[in-house]
Coordinates of C-alpha atoms and ligand atoms in Angstrom, one line a residue:
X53 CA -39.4 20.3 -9.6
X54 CA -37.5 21.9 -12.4
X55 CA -34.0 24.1 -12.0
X56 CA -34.0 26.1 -14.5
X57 CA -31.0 28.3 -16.3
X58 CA -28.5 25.9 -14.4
X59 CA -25.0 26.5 -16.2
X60 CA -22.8 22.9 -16.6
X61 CA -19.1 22.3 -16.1
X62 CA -18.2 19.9 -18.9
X63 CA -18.8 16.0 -18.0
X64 CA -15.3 13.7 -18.7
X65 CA -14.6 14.1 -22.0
X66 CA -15.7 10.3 -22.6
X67 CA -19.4 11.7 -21.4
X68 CA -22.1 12.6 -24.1
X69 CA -24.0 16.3 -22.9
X70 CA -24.8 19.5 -23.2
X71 CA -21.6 21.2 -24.1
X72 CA -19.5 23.6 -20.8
X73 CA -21.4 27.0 -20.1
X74 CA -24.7 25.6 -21.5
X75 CA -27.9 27.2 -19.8
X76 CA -29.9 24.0 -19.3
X77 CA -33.2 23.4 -17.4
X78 CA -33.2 20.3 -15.1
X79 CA -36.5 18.5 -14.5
X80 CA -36.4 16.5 -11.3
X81 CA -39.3 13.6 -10.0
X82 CA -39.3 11.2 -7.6
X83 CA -35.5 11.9 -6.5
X84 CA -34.0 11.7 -9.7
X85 CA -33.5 14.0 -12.8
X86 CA -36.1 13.3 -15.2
X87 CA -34.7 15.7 -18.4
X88 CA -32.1 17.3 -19.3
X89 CA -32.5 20.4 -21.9
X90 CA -31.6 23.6 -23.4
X91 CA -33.0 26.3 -21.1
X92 CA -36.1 27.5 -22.3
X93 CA -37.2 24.4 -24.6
X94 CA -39.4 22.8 -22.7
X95 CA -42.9 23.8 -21.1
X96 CA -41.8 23.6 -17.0
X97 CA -44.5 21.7 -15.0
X98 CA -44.6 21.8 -11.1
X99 CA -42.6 24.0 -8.7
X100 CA -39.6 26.3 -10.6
X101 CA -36.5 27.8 -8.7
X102 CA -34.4 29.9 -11.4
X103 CA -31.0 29.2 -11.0
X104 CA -30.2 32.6 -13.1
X105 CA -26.9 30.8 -14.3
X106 CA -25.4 29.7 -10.8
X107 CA -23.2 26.4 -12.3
X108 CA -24.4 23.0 -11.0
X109 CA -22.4 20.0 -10.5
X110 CA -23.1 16.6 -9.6
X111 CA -23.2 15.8 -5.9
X112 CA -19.7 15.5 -4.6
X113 CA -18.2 12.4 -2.9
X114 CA -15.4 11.8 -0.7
X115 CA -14.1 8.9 -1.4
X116 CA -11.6 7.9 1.3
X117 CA -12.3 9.2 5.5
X118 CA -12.7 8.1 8.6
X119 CA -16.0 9.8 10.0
X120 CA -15.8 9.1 13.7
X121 CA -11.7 10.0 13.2
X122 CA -12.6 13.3 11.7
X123 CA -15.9 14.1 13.8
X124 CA -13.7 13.7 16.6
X125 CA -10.6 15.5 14.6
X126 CA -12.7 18.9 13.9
X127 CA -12.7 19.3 17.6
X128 CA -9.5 18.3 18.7
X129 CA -6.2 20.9 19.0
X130 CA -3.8 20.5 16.4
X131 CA -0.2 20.4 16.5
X132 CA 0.3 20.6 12.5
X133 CA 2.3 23.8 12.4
X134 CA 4.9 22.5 15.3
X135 CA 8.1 22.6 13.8
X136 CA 9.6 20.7 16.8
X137 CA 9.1 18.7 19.6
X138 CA 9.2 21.8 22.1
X139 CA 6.7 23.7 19.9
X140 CA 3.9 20.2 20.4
X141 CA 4.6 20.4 23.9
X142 CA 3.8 23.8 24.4
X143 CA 0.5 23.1 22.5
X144 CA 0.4 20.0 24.4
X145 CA 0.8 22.0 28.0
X146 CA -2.1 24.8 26.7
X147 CA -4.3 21.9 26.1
X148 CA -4.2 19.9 28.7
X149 CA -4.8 23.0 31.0
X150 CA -8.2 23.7 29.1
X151 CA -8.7 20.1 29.7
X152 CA -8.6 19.7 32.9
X153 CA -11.5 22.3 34.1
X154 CA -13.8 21.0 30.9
X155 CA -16.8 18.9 30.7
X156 CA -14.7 16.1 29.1
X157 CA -11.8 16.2 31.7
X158 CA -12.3 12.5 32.7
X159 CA -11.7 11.7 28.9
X160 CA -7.8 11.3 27.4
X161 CA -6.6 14.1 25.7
X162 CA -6.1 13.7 22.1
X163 CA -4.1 16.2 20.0
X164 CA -3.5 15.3 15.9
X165 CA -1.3 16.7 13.2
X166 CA 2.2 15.6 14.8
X167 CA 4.6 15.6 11.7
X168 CA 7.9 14.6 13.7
X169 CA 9.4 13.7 10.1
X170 CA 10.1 17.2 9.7
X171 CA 11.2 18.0 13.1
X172 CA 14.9 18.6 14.1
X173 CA 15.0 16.7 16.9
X174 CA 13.1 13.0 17.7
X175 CA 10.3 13.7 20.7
X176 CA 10.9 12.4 24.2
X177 CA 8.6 10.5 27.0
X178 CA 9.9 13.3 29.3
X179 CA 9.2 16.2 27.1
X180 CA 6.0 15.8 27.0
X181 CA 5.1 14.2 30.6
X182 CA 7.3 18.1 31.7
X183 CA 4.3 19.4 29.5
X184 CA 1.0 17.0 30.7
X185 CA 1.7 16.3 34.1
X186 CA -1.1 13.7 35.2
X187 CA -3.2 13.8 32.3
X188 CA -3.6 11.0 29.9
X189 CA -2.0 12.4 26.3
X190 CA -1.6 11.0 23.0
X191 CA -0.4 13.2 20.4
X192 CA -1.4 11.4 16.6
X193 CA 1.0 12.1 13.7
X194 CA -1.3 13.5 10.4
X195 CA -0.8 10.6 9.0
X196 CA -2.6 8.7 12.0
X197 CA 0.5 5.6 11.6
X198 CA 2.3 6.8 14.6
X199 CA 1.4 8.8 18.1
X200 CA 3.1 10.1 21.1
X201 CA 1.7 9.2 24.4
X202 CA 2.6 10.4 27.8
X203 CA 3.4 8.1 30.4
X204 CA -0.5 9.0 32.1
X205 CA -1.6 7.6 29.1
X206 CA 0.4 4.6 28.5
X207 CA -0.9 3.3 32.5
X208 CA -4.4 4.3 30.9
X209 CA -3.9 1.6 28.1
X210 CA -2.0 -0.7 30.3
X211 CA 1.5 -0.3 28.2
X212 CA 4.9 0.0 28.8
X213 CA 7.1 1.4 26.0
X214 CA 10.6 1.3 24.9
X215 CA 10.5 4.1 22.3
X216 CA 8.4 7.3 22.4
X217 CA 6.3 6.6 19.7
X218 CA 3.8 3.8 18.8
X219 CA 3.6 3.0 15.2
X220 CA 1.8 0.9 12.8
X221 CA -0.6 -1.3 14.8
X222 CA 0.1 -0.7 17.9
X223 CA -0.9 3.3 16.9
X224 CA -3.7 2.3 15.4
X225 CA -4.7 -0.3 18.6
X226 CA -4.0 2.6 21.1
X227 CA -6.1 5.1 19.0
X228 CA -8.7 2.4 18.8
X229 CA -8.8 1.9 22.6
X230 CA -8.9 5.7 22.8
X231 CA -12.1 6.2 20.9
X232 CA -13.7 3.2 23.1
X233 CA -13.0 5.3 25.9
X234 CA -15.2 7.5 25.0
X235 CA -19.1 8.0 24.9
X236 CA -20.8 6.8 21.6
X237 CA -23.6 9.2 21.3
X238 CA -21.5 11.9 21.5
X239 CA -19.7 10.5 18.8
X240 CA -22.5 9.8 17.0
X241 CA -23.9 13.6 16.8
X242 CA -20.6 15.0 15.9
X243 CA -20.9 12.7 13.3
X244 CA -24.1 13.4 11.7
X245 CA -22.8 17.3 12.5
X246 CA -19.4 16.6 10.7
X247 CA -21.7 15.2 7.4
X248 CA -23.8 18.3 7.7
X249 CA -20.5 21.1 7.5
X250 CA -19.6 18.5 4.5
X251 CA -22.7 19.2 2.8
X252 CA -21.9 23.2 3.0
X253 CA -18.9 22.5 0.6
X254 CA -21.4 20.1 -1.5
X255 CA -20.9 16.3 -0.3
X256 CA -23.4 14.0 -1.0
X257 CA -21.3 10.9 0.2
X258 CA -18.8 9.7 2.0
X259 CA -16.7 6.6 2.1
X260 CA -16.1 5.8 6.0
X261 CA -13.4 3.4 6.9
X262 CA -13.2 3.9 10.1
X263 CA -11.2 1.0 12.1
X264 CA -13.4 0.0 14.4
X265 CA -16.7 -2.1 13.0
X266 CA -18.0 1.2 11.5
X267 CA -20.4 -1.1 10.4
X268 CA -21.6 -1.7 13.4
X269 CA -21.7 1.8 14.1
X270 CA -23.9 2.9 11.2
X271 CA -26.9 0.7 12.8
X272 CA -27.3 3.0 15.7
X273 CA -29.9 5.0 15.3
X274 CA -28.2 8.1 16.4
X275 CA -26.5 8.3 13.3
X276 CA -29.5 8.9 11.0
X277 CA -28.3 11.3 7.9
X278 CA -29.0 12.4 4.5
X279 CA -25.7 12.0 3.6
X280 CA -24.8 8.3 1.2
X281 CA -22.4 6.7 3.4
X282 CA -20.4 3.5 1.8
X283 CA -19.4 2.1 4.8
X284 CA -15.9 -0.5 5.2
X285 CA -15.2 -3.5 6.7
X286 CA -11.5 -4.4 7.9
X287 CA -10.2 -7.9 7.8
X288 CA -10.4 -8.2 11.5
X289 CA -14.5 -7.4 11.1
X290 CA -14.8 -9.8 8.0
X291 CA -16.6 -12.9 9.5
X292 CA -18.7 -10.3 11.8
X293 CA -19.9 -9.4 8.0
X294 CA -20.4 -13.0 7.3
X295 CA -22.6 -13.3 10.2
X296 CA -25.1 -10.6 9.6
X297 CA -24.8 -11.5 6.0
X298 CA -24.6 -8.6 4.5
X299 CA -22.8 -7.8 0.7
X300 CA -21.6 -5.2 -0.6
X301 CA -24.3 -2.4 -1.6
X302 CA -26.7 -3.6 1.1
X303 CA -28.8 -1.1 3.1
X304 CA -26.7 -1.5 7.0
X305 CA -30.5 -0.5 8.2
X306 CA -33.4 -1.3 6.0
X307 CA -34.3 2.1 4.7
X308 CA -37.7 2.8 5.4
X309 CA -37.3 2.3 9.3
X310 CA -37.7 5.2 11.5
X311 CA -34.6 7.3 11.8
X312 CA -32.5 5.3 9.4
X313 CA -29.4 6.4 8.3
X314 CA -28.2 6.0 4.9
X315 CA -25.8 3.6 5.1
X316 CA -24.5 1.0 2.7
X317 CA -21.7 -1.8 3.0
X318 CA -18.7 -0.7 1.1
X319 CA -15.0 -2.8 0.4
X320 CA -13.2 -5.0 2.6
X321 CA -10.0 -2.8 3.9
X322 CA -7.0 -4.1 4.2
X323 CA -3.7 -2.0 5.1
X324 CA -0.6 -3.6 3.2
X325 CA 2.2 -1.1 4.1
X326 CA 2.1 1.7 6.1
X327 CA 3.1 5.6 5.2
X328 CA 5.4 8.1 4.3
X329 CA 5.6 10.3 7.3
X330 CA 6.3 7.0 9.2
X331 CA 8.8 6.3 6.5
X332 CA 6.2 2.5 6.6
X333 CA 5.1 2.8 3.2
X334 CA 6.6 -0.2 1.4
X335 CA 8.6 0.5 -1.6
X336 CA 10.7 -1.2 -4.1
X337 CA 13.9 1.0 -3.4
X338 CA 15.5 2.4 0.1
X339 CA 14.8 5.4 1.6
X340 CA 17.3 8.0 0.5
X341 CA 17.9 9.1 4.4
X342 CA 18.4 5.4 5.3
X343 CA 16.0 5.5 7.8
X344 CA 13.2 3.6 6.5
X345 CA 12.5 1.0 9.0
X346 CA 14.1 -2.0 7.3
X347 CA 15.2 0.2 4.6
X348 CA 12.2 0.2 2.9
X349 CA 9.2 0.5 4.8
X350 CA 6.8 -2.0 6.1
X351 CA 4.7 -4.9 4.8
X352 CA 2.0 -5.5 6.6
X353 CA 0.0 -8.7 5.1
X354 CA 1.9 -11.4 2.4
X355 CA 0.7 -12.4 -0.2
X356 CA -0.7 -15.8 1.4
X357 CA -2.6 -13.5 3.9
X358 CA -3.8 -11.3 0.7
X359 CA -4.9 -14.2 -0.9
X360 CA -7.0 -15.5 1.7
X361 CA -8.9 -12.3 2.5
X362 CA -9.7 -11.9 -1.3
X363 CA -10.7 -15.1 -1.8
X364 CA -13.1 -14.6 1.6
X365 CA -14.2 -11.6 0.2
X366 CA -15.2 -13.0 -3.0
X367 CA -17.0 -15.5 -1.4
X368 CA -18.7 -12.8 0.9
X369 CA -19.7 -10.6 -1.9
X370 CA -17.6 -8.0 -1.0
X371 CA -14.9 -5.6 -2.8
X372 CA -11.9 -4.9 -1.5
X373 CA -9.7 -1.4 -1.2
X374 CA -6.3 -2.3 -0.2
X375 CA -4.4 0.8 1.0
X376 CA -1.0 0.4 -0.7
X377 CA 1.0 3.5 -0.6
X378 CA 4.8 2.3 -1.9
X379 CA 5.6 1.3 -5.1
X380 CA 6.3 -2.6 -3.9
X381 CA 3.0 -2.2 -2.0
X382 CA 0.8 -1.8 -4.9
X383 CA 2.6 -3.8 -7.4
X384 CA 2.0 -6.2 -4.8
X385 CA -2.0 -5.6 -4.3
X386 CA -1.7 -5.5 -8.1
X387 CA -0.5 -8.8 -8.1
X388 CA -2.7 -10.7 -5.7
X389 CA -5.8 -9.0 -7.6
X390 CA -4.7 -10.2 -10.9
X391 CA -4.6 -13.6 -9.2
X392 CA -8.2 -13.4 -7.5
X393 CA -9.2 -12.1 -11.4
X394 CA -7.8 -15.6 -12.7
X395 CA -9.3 -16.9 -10.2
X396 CA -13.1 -15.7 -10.6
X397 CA -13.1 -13.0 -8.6
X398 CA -15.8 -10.6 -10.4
X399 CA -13.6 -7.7 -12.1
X400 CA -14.7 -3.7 -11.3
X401 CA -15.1 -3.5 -7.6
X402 CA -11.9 -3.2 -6.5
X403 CA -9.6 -0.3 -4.9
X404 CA -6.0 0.5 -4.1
X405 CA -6.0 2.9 -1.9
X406 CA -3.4 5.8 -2.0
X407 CA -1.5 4.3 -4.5
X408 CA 1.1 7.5 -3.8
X409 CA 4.2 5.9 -5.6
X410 CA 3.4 3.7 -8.4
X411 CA 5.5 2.0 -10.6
X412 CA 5.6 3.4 -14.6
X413 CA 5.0 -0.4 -15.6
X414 CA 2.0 -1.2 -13.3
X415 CA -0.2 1.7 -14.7
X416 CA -1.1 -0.1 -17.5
X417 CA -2.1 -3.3 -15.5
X418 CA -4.5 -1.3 -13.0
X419 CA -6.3 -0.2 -16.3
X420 CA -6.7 -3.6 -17.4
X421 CA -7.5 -5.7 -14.2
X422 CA -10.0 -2.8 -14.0
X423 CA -8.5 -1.1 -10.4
X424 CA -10.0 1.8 -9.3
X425 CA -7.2 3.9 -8.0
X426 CA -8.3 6.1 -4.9
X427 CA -6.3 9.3 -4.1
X428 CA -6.4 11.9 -2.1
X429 CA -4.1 14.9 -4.1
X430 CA -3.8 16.8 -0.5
X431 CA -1.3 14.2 0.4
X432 CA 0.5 15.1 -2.7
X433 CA 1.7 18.9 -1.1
X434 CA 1.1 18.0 2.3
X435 CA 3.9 14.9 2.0
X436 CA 6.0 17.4 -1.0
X437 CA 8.8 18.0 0.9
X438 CA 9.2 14.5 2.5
X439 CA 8.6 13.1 -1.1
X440 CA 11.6 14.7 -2.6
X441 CA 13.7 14.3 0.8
X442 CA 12.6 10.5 1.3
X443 CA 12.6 8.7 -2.3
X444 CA 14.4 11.5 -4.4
X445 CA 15.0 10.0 -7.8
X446 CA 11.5 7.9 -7.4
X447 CA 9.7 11.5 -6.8
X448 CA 8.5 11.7 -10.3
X449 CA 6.7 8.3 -9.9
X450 CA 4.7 10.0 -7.0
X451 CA 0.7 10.9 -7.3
X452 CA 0.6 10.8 -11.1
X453 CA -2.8 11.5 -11.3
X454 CA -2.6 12.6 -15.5
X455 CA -0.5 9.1 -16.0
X456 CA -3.2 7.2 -14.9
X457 CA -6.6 9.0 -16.1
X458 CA -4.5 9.2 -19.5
X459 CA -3.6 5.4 -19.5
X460 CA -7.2 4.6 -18.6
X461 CA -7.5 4.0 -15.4
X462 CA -10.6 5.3 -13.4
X463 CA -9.4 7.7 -10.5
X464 CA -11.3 8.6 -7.3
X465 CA -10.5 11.5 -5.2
X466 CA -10.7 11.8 -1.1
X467 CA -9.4 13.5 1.4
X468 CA -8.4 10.7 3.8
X469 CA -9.9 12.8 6.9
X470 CA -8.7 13.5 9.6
X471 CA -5.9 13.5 7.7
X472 CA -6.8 16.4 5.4
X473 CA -10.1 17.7 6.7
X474 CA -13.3 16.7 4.3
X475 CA -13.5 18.7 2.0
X476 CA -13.4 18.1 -2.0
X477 CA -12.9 21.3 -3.1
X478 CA -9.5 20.7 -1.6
X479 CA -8.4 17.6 -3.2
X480 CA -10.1 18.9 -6.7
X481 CA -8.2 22.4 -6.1
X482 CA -4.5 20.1 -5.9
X483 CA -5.7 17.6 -8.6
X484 CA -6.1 21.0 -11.2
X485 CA -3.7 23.3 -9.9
X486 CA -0.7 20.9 -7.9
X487 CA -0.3 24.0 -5.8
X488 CA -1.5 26.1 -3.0
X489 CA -0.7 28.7 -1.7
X490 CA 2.2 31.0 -2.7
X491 CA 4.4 27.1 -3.9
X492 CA 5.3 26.4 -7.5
X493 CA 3.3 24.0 -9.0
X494 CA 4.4 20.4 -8.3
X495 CA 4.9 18.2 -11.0
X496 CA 2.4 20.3 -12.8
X497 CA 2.5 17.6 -16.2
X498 CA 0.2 15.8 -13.9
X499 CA -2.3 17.9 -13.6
X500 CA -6.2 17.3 -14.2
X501 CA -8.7 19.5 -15.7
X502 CA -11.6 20.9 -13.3
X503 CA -14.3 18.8 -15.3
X504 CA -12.3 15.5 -14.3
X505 CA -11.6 16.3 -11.4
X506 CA -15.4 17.0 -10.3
X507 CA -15.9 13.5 -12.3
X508 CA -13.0 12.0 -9.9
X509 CA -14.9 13.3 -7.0
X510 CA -18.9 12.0 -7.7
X511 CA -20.8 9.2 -8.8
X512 CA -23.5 10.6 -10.9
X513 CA -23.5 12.6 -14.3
X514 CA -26.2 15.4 -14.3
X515 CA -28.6 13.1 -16.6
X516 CA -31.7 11.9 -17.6
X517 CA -32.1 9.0 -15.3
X518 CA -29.1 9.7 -12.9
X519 CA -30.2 10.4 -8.9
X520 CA -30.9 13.7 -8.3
X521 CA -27.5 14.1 -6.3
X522 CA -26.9 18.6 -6.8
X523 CA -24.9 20.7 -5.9
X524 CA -25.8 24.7 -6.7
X525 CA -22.5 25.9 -6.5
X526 CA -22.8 30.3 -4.6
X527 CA -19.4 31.4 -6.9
X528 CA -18.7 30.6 -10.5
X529 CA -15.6 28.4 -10.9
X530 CA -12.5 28.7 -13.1
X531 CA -12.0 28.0 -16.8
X532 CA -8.8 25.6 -17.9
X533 CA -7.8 28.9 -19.0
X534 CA -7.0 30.6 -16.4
X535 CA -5.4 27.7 -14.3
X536 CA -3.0 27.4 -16.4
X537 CA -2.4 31.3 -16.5
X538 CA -2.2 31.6 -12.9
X539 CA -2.8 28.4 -11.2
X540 CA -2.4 29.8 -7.4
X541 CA -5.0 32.0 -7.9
X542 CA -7.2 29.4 -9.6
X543 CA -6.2 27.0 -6.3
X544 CA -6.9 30.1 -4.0
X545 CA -10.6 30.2 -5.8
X546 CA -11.3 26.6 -6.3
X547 CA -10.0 26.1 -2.4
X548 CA -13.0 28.5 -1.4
X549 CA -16.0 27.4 -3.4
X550 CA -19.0 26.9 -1.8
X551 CA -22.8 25.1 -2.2
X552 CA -25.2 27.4 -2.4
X553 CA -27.5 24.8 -2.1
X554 CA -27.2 21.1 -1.8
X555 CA -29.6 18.3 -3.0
X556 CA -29.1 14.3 -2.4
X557 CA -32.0 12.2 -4.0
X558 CA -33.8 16.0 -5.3
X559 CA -34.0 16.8 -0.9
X560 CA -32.5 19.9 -0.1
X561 CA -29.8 19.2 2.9
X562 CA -27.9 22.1 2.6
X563 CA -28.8 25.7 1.8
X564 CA -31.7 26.6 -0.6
X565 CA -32.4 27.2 -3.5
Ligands
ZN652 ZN1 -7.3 6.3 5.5

């Protein structure tokens, strides 16, 4: 098959190819591209779709979600635009009213996007039982780390609770129990429908890191895709990985059986702090407000504990993304990585996940040890105001995504869903532009350009040799030029591009061509 008068965005500037705006033809066999060249050069053989100019990219990735989180997410209400506890409630009170006559009304209600950072007031049991009556509620913040249950809910999940809110572990163990609640294929198809609305905006793959042995999940037959998943293991899961023996890069279903999905073992996850919203995320200096808990967030696993698991993970053949999200956090993952390096541990595979507040004198070492850092730029505008309220003078230190590409180390982009929904063109708009909307650019000296971030965001180069992983983009994208000129509008556009058509392996999954 050969795409023919397909226009290029420039690869990374450290990639040989045709130069930006080239008309190229692409020759595609067997599922991956077979020649690249000048449009027109070469005698076509086989089927031919003309492209008339449309740009293609490589096949977008997101590198950081939680599928059965975000499947569930797309459908759940939101309480994201509350600006106080009385204004969730309300949404709350709506809700659970449509819950109660619907076909899922002997599941818990779940609502997401709680950001009680911002809110004037703390949120109450009572508030929200006024609001919920009888039925079991949880409220999740966007950041997942904390929720607000009603008492309904708390008899549901056998707990009694001092405060209002669960946080850290005890959010993510009464989310967990949550989800078991409810009914697997279900969650399965709104899986495999959650993959297929990703593929509209051009995803090819996903990394899942779902909590709860996603693993495990991917072996069910219900959740047969196109989609690449890369699929993460959390500590608590690790021996289950040691039993069924499987490294990182494995097929989770051997690929040729019937209705296999295209799953692959991914990193070990481990969570070493928690996050900003939460005021959890562990970092070297207090909270300007004070009210980081402990003053300065929260560790979650020393450095015996971060040992151990590496060490395991070594032996397991597995990498490892450690989600470190304060300064002290990562300087810490840093630490125990450069340690597991001494100590063997092959270099190259490894993540730090977040990595939102990083230390000017650790960039350098995640470019040597070889860390991938794994962002999600979203976060960056999302968290903006609770960035320059919560660390203040540190603020410049926070999601310096130009610092790191420049200093050489290799950058991934994700969107963290359900925390930002899956989408790339999203976290590629924030990476370019640092805005949205009608904001002022933030920190705009950290800015990418478009080609890097589409680099940032996929795993193949459009190549002789490389998968056949497309995306046939339906508008034409912005130059550098006129980002700079008028970055909002260049966000604005970025934020809506679409796939006209989508390809994984030279398969069409989305659109046509
Ligand atoms: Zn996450």
């Amino acid at each position: 098959m050969r795409l023919s008068n397909a226009r290029l965005v420039d690869a990374h500037p450290s990639i040989a190819g045709p130069p930006a705006g080239a008309l190229v033809d692409i020759d595609i066999v067997d599922g991956e591209i077979e020649r690249v060249s000048p449009a027109g050069s070469t005698p076509s053989v086989g089927e031919r779709h003309d492209l008339e100019g449309a740009t293609v990219i490589p096949g977008l990735w997101d590198e950081h979600t939680h599928m059965g989180q975000w499947a569930r997410h797309r459908m759940r209400p939101s309480v994201f635009e509350a600006a106080s506890a009385e204004e969730a409630v309300a949404i709350a009170a709506q809700a659970a009213r449509a819950h109660v006559g619907s076909r899922s009304a002997a599941d818990p209600l779940v609502l997401v996007g709680m950001r009680d950072a911002l809110w004037p007031a703390p949120p109450t049991r009572e508030l929200l039982d006024a609001a919920t009556g009888a039925v079991p509620t949880l409220i999740v913040s966007s950041d997942v780390h904390s929720s607000w249950p009603n008492t309904a809910m708390l008899a549901r999940l056998g707990l009694t609770l001092d405060t209002a809110l669960l946080r850290e572990d005890a959010a993510f163990d009464a989310l967990q129990a949550v989800e078991g609640m409810l009914d697997a294929d279900a969650l399965d198809r709104h899986v495999v429908d959650a993959l297929a609305g990703a593929a509209a905006r051009g995803v090819v793959g996903v990394v899942d890191l779902e909590f709860d042995d996603a693993v495990g999940a991917w072996m069910r037959p219900g959740r047969a895709t196109p989609t690449r998943v890369e699929v993460g293991i959390y500590q608590q899961d690790l021996e289950l990985a040691a039993e069924r023996g499987l490294r990182m890069g494995d097929a989770i279903v051997p690929p040729r059986q019937r209705g296999a999905a295209n799953a692959r073992v991914g990193r070990l996850k481990v969570i070493s702090d928690g996050a900003l919203g939460t005021r959890t995320a562990w970092t070297s200096h207090p909270y300007a407000d004070g009210a980081g808990l402990a003053g300065a967030g929260v560790r979650n696993v020393d450095d015996d504990d971060l040992d151990r698991l590496l060490a395991r993970a070594t032996e397991l053949g597995l990498g490892a993304a450690i989600h470190a999200i304060g300064d002290a956090a990562v300087t810490a993952a840093i630490d125990a990585l450069e340690r597991a390096d001494a100590g063997g541990r092959p270099r190259g595979g490894d993540r730090i996940e977040h990595a939102q507040l990083v230390d000017a004198a650790d960039i350098p070492r995640l470019a040597r040890l070889g860390i991938v850092a794994s962002l999600q730029p979203e976060h960056a505008l999302d968290d903006r105001e609770l960035t320059a309220s919560l660390w203040a003078d540190r603020a410049g230190d926070a999601y310096r995504i130009r610092s790191l590409i420049d200093a050489g180390v290799r950058v991934v982009l994700g969107s963290d869903a359900p925390v930002t929904p899956l989408d790339p063109w999203r976290a590629i708009a924030t990476a370019v532009t640092r805005t949205r909307d009608d904001e002022e650019p933030w920190q705009p000296e950290e800015a990418i350009t478009i080609a890097e971030a589409i680099a940032a965001s996929s795993r193949t180069r459009i190549a002789a040799g490389e998968p056949a992983d497309l995306v046939v983009l339906a508008d034409a994208l912005p130059d550098d030029d006129e980002v700079s000129r008028d970055p909002r509008a260049a966000a604005k556009r970025l934020r809506s591009t679409t796939a006209r058509a989508t390809l994984i392996a030279g398969e069409v999954v989305h659109g046509s061509l």
